[in-house]
XYZ file of N, CA and C in Angstrom:
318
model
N 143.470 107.395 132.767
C 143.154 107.355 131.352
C 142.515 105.999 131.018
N 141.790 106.310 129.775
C 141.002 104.921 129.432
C 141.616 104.251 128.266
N 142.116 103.082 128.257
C 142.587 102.675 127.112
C 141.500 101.512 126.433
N 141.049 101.698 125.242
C 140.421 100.640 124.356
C 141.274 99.814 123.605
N 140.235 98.643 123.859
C 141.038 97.200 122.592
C 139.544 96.464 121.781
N 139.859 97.029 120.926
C 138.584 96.651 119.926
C 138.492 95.429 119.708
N 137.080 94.502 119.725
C 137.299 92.963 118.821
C 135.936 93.013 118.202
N 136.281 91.766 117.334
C 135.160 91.928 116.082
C 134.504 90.307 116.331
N 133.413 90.199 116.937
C 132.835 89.212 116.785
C 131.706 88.703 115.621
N 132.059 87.419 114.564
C 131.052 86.971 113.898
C 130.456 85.797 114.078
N 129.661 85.702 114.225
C 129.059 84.256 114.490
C 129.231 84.026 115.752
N 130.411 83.178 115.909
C 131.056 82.257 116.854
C 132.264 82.943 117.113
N 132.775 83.317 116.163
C 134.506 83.660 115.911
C 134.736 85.036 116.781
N 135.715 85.439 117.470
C 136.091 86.774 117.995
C 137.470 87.116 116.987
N 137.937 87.880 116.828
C 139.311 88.327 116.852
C 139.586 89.671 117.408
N 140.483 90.033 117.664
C 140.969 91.251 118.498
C 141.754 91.876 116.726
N 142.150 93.636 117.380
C 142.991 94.014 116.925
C 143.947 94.603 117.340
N 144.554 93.786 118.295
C 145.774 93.500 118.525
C 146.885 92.634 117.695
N 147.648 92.993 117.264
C 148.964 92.292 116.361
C 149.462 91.302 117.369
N 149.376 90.516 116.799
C 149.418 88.691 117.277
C 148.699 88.711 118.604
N 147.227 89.300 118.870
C 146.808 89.112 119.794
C 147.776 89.382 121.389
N 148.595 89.822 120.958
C 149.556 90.333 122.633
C 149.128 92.253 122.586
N 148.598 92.393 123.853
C 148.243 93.708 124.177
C 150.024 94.319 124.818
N 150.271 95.678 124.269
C 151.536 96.098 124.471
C 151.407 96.369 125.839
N 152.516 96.498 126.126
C 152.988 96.685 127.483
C 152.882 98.126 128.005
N 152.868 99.657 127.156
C 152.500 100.485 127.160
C 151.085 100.386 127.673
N 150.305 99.972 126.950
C 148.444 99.996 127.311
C 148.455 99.607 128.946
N 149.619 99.058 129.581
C 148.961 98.592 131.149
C 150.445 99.512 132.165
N 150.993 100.075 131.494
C 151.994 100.252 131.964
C 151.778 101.298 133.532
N 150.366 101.988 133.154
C 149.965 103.162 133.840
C 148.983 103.041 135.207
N 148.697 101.526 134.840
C 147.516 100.937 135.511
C 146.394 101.896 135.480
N 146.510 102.426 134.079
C 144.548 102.823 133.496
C 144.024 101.449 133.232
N 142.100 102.151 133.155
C 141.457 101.095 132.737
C 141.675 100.583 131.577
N 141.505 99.189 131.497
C 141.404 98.951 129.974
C 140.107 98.479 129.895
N 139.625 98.627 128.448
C 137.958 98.646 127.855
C 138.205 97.662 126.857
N 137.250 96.824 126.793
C 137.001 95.933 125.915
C 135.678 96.784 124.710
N 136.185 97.109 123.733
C 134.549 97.480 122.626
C 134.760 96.523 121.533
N 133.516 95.887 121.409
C 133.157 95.038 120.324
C 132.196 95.376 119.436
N 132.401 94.706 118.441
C 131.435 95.302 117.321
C 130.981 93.722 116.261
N 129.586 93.768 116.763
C 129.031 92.150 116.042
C 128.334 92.446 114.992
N 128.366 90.678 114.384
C 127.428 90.646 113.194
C 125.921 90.588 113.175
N 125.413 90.585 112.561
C 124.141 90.769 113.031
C 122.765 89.837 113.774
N 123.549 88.372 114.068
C 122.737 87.084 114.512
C 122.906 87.643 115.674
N 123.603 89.022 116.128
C 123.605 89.120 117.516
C 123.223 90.280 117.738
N 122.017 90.875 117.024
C 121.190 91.928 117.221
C 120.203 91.626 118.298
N 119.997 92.537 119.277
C 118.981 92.198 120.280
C 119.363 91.246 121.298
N 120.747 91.273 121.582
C 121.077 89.979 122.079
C 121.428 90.876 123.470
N 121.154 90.090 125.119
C 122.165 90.490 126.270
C 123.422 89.901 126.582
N 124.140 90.627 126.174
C 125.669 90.166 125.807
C 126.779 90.513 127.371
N 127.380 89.101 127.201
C 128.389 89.565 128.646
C 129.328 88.984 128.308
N 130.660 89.569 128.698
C 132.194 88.706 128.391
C 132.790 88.024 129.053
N 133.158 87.214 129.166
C 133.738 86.468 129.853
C 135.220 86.116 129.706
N 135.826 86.724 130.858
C 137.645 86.671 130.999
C 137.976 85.380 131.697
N 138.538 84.347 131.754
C 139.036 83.878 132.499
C 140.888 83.437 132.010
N 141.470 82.890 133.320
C 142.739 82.642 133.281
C 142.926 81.152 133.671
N 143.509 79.692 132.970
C 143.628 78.884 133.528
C 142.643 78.220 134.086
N 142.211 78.269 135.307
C 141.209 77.595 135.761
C 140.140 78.723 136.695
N 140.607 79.870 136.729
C 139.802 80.830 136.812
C 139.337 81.719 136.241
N 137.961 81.718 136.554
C 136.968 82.643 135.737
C 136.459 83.924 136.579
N 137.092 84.622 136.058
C 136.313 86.138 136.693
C 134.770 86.729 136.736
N 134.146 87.547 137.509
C 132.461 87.765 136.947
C 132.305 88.210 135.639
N 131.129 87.895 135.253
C 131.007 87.869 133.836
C 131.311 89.692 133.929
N 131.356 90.220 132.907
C 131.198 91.566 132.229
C 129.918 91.869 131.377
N 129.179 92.488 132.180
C 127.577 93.064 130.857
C 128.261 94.449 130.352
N 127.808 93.642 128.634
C 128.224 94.978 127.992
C 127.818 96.159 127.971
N 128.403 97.256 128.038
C 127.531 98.592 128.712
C 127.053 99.035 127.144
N 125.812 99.387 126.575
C 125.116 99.586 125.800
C 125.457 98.350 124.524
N 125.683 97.519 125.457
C 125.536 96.167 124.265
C 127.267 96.048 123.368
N 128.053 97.179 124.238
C 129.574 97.166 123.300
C 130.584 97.155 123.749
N 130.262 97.323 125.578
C 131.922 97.850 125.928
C 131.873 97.033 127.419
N 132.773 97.115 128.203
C 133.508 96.134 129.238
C 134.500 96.803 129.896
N 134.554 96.486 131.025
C 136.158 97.006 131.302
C 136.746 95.401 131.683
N 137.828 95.377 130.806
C 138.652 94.116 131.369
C 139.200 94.460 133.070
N 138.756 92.775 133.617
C 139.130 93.108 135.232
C 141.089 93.395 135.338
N 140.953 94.218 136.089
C 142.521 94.010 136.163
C 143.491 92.656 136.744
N 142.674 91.823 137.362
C 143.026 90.589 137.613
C 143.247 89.727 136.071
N 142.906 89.791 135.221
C 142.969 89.013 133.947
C 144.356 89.754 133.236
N 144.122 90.859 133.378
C 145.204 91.304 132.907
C 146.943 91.653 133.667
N 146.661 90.551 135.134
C 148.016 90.876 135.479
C 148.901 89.536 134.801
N 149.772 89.534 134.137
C 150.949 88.368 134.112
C 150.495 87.213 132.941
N 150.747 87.581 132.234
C 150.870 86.601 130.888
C 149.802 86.095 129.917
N 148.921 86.192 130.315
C 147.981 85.985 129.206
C 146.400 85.718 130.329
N 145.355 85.868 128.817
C 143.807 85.514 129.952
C 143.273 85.223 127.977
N 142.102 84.674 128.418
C 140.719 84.695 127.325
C 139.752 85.034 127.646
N 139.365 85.323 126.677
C 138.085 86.362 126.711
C 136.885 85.419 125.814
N 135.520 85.513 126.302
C 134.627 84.810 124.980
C 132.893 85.465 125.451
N 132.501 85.829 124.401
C 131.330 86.303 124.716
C 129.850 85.654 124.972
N 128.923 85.549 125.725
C 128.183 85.144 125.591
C 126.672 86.080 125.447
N 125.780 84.961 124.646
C 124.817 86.318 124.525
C 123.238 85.411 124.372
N 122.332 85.977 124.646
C 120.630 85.080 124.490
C 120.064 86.343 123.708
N 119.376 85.893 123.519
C 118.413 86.556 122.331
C 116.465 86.849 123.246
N 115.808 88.134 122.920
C 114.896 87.792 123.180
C 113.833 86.803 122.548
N 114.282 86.015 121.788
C 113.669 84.753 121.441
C 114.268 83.480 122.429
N 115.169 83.864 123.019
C 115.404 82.603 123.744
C 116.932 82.117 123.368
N 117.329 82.273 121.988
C 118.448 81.895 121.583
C 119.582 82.074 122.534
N 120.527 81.090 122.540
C 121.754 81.338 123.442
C 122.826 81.352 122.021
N 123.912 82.346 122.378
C 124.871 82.761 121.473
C 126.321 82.312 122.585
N 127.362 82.179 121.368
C 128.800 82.234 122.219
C 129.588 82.004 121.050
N 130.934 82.524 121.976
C 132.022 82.677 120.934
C 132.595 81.583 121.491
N 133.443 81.309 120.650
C 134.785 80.137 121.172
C 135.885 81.089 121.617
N 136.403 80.953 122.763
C 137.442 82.127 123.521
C 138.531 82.125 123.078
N 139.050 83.691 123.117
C 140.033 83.900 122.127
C 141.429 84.515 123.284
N 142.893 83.270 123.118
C 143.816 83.570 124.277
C 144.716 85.002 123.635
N 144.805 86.049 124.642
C 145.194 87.697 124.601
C 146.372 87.457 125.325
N 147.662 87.639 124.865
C 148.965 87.630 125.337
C 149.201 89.051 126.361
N 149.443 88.784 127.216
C 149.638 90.336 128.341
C 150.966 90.500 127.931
């Protein structure tokens, strides 16, 4: 089964909707995928967008969003206590975009 965790990126800012940012213990309990779908404001129209998980001092491969919205979080980020997530994105003008990373309680 596929489980989704929605976040809302504006600008810079991410937030999840997850309640206090901790993903339940149910959502991994099954070892289904979990999906990252985001939904941006509009400075990030046209943009190639990839996510970026890391834990501590490791960073996992980036994630390209599959039609510009979705991800599968690696299951390495999501074993044992927490990871961040932050998006990055360029513009076909050249522009480089990013969020400031947002820490997801496992």
């Amino acid at each position: 089964m596929i489980r989704k965790i929605n976040f809302e990126v504006d600008e810079n800012l991410i937030k999840s909707d997850l309640k206090n940012d901790t993903i339940p213990r149910e959502l991994l309990d099954n070892g289904d995928i979990v999906m990252a779908e985001f939904e941006f404001s509009s400075d990030w129209d046209n943009a190639v967008k990839v996510a970026q998980f890391s834990k501590g001092n490791t960073e996992y491969d980036p994630q390209i969003l599959e039609h510009g919205i979705t991800c599968v979080i690696p299951k390495e980020a999501l074993d044992g206590g927490f990871f961040r997530i932050a998006v990055l994105g360029k513009t076909r003008t050249g522009k480089h975009l990013r969020t400031y990373s947002k820490l997801i309680t496992v």
